[in-house]
Short mmCIF file of C-alpha atoms in Angstrom, two decimals:
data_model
loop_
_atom_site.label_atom_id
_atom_site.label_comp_id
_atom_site.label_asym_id
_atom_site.label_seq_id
_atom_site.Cartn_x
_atom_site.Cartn_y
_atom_site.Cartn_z
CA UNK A 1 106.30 84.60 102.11
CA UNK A 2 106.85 88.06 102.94
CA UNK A 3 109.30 89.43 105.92
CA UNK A 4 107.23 92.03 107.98
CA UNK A 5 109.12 93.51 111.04
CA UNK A 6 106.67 95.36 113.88
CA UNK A 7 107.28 97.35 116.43
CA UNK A 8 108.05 95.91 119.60
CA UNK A 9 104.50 96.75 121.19
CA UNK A 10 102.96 95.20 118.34
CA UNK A 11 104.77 91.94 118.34
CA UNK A 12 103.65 92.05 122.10
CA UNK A 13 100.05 92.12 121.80
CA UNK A 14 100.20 89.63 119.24
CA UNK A 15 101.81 87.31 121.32
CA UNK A 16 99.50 88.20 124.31
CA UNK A 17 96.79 87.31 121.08
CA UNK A 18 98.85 84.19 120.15
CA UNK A 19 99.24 82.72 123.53
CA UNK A 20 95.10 83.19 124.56
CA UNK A 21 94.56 81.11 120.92
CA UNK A 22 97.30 78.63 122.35
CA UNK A 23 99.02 79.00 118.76
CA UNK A 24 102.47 80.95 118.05
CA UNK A 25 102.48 84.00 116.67
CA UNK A 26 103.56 82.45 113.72
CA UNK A 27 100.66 80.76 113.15
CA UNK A 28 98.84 83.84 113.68
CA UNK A 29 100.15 86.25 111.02
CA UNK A 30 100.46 83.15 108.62
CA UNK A 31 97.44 84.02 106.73
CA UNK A 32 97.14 87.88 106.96
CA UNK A 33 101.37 87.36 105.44
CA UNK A 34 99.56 84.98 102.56
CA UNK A 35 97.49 87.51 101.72
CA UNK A 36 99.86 90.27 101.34
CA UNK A 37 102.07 87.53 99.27
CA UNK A 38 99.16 87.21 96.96
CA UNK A 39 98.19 90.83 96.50
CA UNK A 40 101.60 90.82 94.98
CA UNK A 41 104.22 93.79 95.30
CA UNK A 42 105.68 96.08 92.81
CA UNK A 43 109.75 95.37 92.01
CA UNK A 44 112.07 96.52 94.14
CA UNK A 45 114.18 99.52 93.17
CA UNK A 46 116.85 99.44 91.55
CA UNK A 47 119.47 100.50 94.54
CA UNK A 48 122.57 101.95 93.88
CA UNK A 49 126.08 100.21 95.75
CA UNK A 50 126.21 102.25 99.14
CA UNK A 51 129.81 103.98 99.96
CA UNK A 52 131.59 102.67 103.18
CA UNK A 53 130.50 105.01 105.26
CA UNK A 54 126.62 104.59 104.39
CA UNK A 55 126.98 100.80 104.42
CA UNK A 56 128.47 100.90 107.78
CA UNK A 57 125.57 103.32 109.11
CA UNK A 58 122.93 100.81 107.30
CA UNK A 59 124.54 97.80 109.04
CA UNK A 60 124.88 99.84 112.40
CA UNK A 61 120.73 100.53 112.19
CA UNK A 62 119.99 97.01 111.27
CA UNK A 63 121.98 95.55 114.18
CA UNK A 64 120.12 98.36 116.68
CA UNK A 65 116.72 97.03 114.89
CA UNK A 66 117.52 93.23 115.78
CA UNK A 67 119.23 93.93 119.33
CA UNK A 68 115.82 96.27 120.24
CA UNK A 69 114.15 92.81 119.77
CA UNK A 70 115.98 90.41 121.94
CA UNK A 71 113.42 90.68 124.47
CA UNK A 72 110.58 88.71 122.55
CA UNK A 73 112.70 85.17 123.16
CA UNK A 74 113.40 83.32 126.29
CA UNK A 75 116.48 83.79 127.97
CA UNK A 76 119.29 81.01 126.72
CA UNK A 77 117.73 81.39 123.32
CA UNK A 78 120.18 80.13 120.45
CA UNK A 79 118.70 80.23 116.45
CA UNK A 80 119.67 76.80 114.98
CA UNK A 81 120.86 78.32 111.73
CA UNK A 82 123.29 75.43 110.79
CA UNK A 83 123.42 74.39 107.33
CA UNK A 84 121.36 71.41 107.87
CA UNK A 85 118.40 72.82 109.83
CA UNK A 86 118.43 75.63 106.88
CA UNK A 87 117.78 73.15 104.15
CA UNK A 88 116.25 70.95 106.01
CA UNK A 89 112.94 71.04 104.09
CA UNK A 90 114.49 71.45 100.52
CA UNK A 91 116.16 67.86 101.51
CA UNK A 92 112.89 66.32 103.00
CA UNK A 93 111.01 67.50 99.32
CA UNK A 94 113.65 65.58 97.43
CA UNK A 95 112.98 62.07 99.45
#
């Protein structure tokens, strides 16, 4: 499925849409995010190794990206991303 980020007013009104259908937003975008899966995208480019000093202003901008969004979970929030809960379904397929 594809990864879409939004803009932080976006992702708010489609919670505020989310929360009137008593769904999560998840549940929302699910099929418009099929669709663009099944339109089907072109290969990626090609991208060359970035030197230090790029890499380090690439990784600066994607932590500023995920810190702007902090705001969209409830305070105390922790992501289970522990091994187990990761392949959690790729275990429950092979039951």
């Amino acid at each position: 499925m594809p990864h879409v980020t939004v803009p932080e007013d976006t992702f708010r009104r489609l919670s505020a849409r989310a929360a009137a259908l008593n769904i999560s937003v998840d549940e929302l975008v699910k099929p418009a995010l099929n669709r663009l899966a099944e339109t089907g995208t072109s290969a990626p480019e090609l991208l060359l190794p970035l030197s230090g000093d790029a890499w380090r202003a690439e990784l600066k901008a994607w932590k500023r990206d995920a810190e702007s969004r902090a705001g969209r979970y409830p305070p105390g929030f922790v992501l289970d991303d522990s091994r187990e809960t990761i392949y959690r379904e790729r275990e429950d397929a092979q039951l």
